[in-house]
Short mmCIF file of C-alpha atoms and ligand atoms in Angstrom, two decimals:
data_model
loop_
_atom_site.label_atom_id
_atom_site.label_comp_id
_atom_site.label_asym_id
_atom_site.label_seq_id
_atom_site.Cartn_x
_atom_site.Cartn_y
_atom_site.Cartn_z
CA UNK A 62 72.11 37.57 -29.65
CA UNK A 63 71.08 40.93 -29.85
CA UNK A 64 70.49 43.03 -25.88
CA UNK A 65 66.88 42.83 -25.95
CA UNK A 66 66.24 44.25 -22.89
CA UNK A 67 67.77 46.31 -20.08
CA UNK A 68 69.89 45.07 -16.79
CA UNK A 69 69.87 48.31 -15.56
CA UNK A 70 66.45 48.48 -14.82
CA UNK A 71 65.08 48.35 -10.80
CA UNK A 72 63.76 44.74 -9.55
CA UNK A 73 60.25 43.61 -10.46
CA UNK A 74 59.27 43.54 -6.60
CA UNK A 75 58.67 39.70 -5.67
CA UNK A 76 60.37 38.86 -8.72
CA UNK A 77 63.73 37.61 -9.88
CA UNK A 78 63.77 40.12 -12.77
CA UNK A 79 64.50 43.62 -13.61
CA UNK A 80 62.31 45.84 -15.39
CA UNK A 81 61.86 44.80 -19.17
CA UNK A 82 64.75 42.21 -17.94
CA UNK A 83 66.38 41.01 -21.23
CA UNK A 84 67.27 37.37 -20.15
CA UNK A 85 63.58 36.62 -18.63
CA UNK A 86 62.36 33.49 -20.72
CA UNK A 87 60.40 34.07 -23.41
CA UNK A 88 56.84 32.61 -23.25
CA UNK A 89 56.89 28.99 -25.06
CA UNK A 90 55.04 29.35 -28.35
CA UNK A 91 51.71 27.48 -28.50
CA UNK A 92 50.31 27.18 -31.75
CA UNK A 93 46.37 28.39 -31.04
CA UNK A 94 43.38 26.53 -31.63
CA UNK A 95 40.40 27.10 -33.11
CA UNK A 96 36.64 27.96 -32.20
CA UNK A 97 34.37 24.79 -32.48
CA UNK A 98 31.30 25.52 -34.43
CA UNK A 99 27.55 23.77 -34.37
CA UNK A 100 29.32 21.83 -37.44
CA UNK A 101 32.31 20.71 -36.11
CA UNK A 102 34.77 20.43 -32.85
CA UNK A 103 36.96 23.04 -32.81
CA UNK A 104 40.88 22.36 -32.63
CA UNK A 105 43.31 22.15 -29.56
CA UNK A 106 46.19 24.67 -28.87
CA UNK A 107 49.37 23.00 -29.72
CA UNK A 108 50.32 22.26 -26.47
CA UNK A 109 47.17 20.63 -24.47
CA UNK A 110 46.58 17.66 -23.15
CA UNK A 111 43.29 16.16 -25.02
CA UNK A 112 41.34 14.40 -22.84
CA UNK A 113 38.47 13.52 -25.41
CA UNK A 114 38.81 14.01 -29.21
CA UNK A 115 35.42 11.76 -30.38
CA UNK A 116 37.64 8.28 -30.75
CA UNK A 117 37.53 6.79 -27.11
CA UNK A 118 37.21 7.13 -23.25
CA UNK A 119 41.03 5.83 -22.80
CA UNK A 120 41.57 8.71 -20.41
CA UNK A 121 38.49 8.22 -18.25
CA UNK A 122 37.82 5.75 -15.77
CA UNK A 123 33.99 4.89 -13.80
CA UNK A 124 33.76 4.89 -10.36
CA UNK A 125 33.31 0.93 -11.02
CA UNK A 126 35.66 0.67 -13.89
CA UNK A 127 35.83 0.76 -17.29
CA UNK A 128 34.36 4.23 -18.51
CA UNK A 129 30.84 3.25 -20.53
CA UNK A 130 29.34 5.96 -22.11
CA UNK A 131 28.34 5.60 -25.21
CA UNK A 132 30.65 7.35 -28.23
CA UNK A 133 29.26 7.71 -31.50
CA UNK A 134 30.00 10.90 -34.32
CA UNK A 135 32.45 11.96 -32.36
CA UNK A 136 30.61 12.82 -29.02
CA UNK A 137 30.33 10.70 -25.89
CA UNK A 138 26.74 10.72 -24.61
CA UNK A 139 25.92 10.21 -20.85
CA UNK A 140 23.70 6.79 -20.90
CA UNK A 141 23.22 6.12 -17.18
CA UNK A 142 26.25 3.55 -16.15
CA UNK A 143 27.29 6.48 -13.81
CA UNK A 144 29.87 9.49 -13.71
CA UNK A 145 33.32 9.52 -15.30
CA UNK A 146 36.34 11.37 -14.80
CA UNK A 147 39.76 11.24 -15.87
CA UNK A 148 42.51 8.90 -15.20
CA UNK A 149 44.92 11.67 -14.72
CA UNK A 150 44.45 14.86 -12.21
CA UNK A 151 44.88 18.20 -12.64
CA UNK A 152 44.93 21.15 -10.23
CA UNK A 153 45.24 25.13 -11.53
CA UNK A 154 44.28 24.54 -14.89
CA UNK A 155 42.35 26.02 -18.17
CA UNK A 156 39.63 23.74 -19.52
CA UNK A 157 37.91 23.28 -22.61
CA UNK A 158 34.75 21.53 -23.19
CA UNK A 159 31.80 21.62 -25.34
CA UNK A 160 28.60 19.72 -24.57
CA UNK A 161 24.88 19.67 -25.86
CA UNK A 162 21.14 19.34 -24.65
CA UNK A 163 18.85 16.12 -25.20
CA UNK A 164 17.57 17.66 -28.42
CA UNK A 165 14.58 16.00 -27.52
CA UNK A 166 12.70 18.14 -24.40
CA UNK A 167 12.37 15.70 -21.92
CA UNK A 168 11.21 17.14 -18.37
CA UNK A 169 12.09 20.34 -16.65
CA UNK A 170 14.35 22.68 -14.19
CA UNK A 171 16.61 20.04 -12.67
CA UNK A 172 15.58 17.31 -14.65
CA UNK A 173 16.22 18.64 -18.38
CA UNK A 174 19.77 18.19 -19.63
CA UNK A 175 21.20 17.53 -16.42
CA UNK A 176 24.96 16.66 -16.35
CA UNK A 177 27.86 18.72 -14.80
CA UNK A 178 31.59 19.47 -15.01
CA UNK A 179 33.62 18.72 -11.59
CA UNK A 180 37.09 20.17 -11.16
CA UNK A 181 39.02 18.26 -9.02
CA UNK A 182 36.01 15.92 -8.53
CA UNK A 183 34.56 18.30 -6.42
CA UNK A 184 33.68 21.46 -7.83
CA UNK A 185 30.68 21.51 -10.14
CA UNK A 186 30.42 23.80 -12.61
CA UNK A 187 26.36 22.88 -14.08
CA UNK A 188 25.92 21.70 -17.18
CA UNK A 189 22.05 22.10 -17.59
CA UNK A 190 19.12 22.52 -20.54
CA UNK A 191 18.88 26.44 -20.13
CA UNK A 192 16.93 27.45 -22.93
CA UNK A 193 13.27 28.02 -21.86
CA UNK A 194 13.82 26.23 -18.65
CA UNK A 195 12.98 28.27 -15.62
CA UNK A 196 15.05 26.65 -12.51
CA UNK A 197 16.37 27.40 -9.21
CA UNK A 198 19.50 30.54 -10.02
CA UNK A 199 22.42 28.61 -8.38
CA UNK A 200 21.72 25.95 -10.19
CA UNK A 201 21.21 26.74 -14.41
CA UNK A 202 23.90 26.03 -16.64
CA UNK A 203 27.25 27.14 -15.97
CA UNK A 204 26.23 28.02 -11.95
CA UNK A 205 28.78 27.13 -9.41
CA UNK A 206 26.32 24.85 -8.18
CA UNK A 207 24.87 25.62 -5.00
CA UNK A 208 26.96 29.29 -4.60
CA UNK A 209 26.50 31.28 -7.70
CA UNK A 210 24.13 31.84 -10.74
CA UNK A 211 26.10 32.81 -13.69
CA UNK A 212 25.99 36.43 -14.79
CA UNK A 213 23.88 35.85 -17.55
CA UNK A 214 22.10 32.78 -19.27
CA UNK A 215 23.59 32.42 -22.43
CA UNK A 216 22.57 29.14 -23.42
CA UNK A 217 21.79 27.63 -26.96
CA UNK A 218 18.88 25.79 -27.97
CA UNK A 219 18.97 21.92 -26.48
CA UNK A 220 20.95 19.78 -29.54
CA UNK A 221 22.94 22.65 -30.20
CA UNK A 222 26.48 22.50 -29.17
CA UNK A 223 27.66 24.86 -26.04
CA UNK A 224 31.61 25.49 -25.38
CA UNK A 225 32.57 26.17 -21.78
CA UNK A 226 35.82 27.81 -21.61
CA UNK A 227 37.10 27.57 -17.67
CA UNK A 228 39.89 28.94 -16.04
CA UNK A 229 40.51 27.17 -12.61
CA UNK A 230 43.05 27.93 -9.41
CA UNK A 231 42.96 24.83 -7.23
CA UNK A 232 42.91 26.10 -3.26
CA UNK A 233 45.79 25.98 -1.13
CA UNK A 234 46.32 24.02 2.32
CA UNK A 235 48.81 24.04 4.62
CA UNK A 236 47.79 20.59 6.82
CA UNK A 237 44.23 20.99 7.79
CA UNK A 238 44.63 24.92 7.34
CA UNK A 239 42.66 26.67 3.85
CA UNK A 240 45.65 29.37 2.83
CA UNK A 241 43.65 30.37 -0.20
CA UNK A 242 40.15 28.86 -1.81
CA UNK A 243 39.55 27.99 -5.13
CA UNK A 244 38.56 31.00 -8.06
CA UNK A 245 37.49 30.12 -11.39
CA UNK A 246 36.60 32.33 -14.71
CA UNK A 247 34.25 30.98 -16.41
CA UNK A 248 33.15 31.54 -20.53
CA UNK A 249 30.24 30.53 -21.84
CA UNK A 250 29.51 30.31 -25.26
CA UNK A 251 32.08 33.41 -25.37
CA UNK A 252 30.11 35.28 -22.65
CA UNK A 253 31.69 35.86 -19.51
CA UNK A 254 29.96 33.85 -16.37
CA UNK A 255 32.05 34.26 -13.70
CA UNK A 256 34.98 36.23 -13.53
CA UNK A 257 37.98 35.40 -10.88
CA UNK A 258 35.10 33.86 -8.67
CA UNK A 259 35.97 32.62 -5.17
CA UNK A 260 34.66 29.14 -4.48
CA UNK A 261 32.84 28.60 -1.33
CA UNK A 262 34.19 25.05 -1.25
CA UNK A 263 33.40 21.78 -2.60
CA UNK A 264 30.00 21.21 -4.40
CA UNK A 265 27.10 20.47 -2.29
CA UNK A 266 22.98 19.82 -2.88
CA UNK A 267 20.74 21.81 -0.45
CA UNK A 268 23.75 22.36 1.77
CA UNK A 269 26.13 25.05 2.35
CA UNK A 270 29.69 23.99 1.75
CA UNK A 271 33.33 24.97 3.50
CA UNK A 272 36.93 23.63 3.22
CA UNK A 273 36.25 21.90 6.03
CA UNK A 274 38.56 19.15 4.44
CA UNK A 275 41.61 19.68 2.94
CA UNK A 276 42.36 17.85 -0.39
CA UNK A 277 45.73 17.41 -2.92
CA UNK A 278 46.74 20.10 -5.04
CA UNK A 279 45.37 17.80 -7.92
CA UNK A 280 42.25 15.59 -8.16
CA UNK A 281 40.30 14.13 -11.54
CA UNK A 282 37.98 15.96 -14.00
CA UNK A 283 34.72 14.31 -13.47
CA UNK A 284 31.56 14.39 -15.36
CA UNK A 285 27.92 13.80 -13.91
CA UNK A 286 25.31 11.24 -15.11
CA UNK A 287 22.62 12.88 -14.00
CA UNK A 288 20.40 10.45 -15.81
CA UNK A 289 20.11 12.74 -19.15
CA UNK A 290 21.62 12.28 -22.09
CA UNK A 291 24.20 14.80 -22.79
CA UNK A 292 27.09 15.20 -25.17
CA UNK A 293 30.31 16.28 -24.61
CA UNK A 294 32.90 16.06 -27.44
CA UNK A 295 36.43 18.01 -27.49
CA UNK A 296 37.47 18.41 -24.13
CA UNK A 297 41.08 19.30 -23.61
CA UNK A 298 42.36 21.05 -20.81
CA UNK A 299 46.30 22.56 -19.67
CA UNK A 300 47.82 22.51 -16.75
CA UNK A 301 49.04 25.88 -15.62
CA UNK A 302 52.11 24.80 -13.74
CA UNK A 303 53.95 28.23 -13.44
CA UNK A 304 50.61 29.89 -12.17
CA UNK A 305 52.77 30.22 -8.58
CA UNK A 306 56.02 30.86 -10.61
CA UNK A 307 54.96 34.03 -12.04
CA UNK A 308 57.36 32.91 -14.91
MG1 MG B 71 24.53 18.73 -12.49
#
């Protein structure tokens, strides 16, 4: 193979590699996806795990079994037999997942379109009817819920379908010590939320919140039944298991 690079270059401080090091591996090649519409679910990148593709809820499990919200055109809809969340857990991580609004207005601030995303089970991202709907800040549609309003509201009407793009890194304990809290990027819609935002700690309702209890470095995506119907159809999600590598 041709020298691609140099090895005669200084160190890459806190790395094994020189500058423009030609035997660093490559980045694996991940065949991209593609941007889900109001018609139709976008696709996957090549290489994540799909958690939810509009068929079944093989991957999720109910707090008393058998996941049992209802699937129909390719969306599961939240239908009041309580929370989900995945079989399989996940700590740093990017996440996609697109959800919609009761179409039909039904109540308001907390009560419209009420559902959530929980990383790790613990972290709620909201998942909330923000069109038209004045609530509490900390708590509209993609909030950290109880810590921090989004930077802007860029919600869709309610029926229309809503893509949350997340980028999650899980905190870090060392026994009952926090080395380093959680920070997620959020995108909603395309519109940046939150960018590299530290996370107080886990999700909480008229309470402050710590890591005042330290947790594994991977727990479940969960989803809220908040009592509201909302969809949520291709959710897919990958692990980012060099994020500590640097590789
Ligand atoms: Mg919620």
């Amino acid at each position: 193979m041709a020298n691609i690079g140099y090895d005669d270059t200084p160190m890459i401080p806190g790395s094994n590699w020189r500058v423009h090091d030609g035997t660093r591996p490559q980045p694996t090649i991940v065949t991209p996806g593609t941007e889900s519409s109001q018609g139709q679910a976008g696709q996957p990148p090549s290489d994540a795990i799909v958690l939810f593709d509009g068929a079944d809820l093989s991957q999720w499990i109910s707090s008393s079994g058998e996941a049992q919200w209802k699937i129909e055109n390719g969306y599961m809809e939240v239908n009041r037999t309580g929370g989900i969340q995945t079989k399989a857990h996940f700590g740093d991580c990017q996440l996609h997942i697109e959800w919609a609004a009761p179409a039909e207005v039904k109540g308001d601030s907390q009560g419209r379109g009420n559902s959530g995303v929980f990383l790790m089970g613990k972290y709620e991202i909201q998942v909330l009817d923000g069109y038209d709907n004045p609530t509490y800040a900390d708590g509209i549609a993609a909030a950290i819920y109880g810590q921090y309003p989004p930077l802007v509201n860029a919600c869709r009407k309610p029926g229309e379908w809503q893509t949350y793009d997340i980028f999650f890194v899980a905190p870090r304990f060392d026994g009952q010590k926090l080395v380093t809290p959680a920070y997620v990027t959020i995108v909603h819609n395309g519109v940046l939320m939150h960018h590299h935002q530290e996370i107080m700690g886990p999700t909480g309702h008229r309470s402050a919140t710590s890591y005042d209890q330290p947790h594994p470095p991977q727990g479940p995506l969960a989803l809220q039944d908040h009592g509201d119907a909302v969809r949520y159809r291709n959710i897919w999600i990958r692990s980012l298991k060099d994020y500590d590598q640097g590789s």
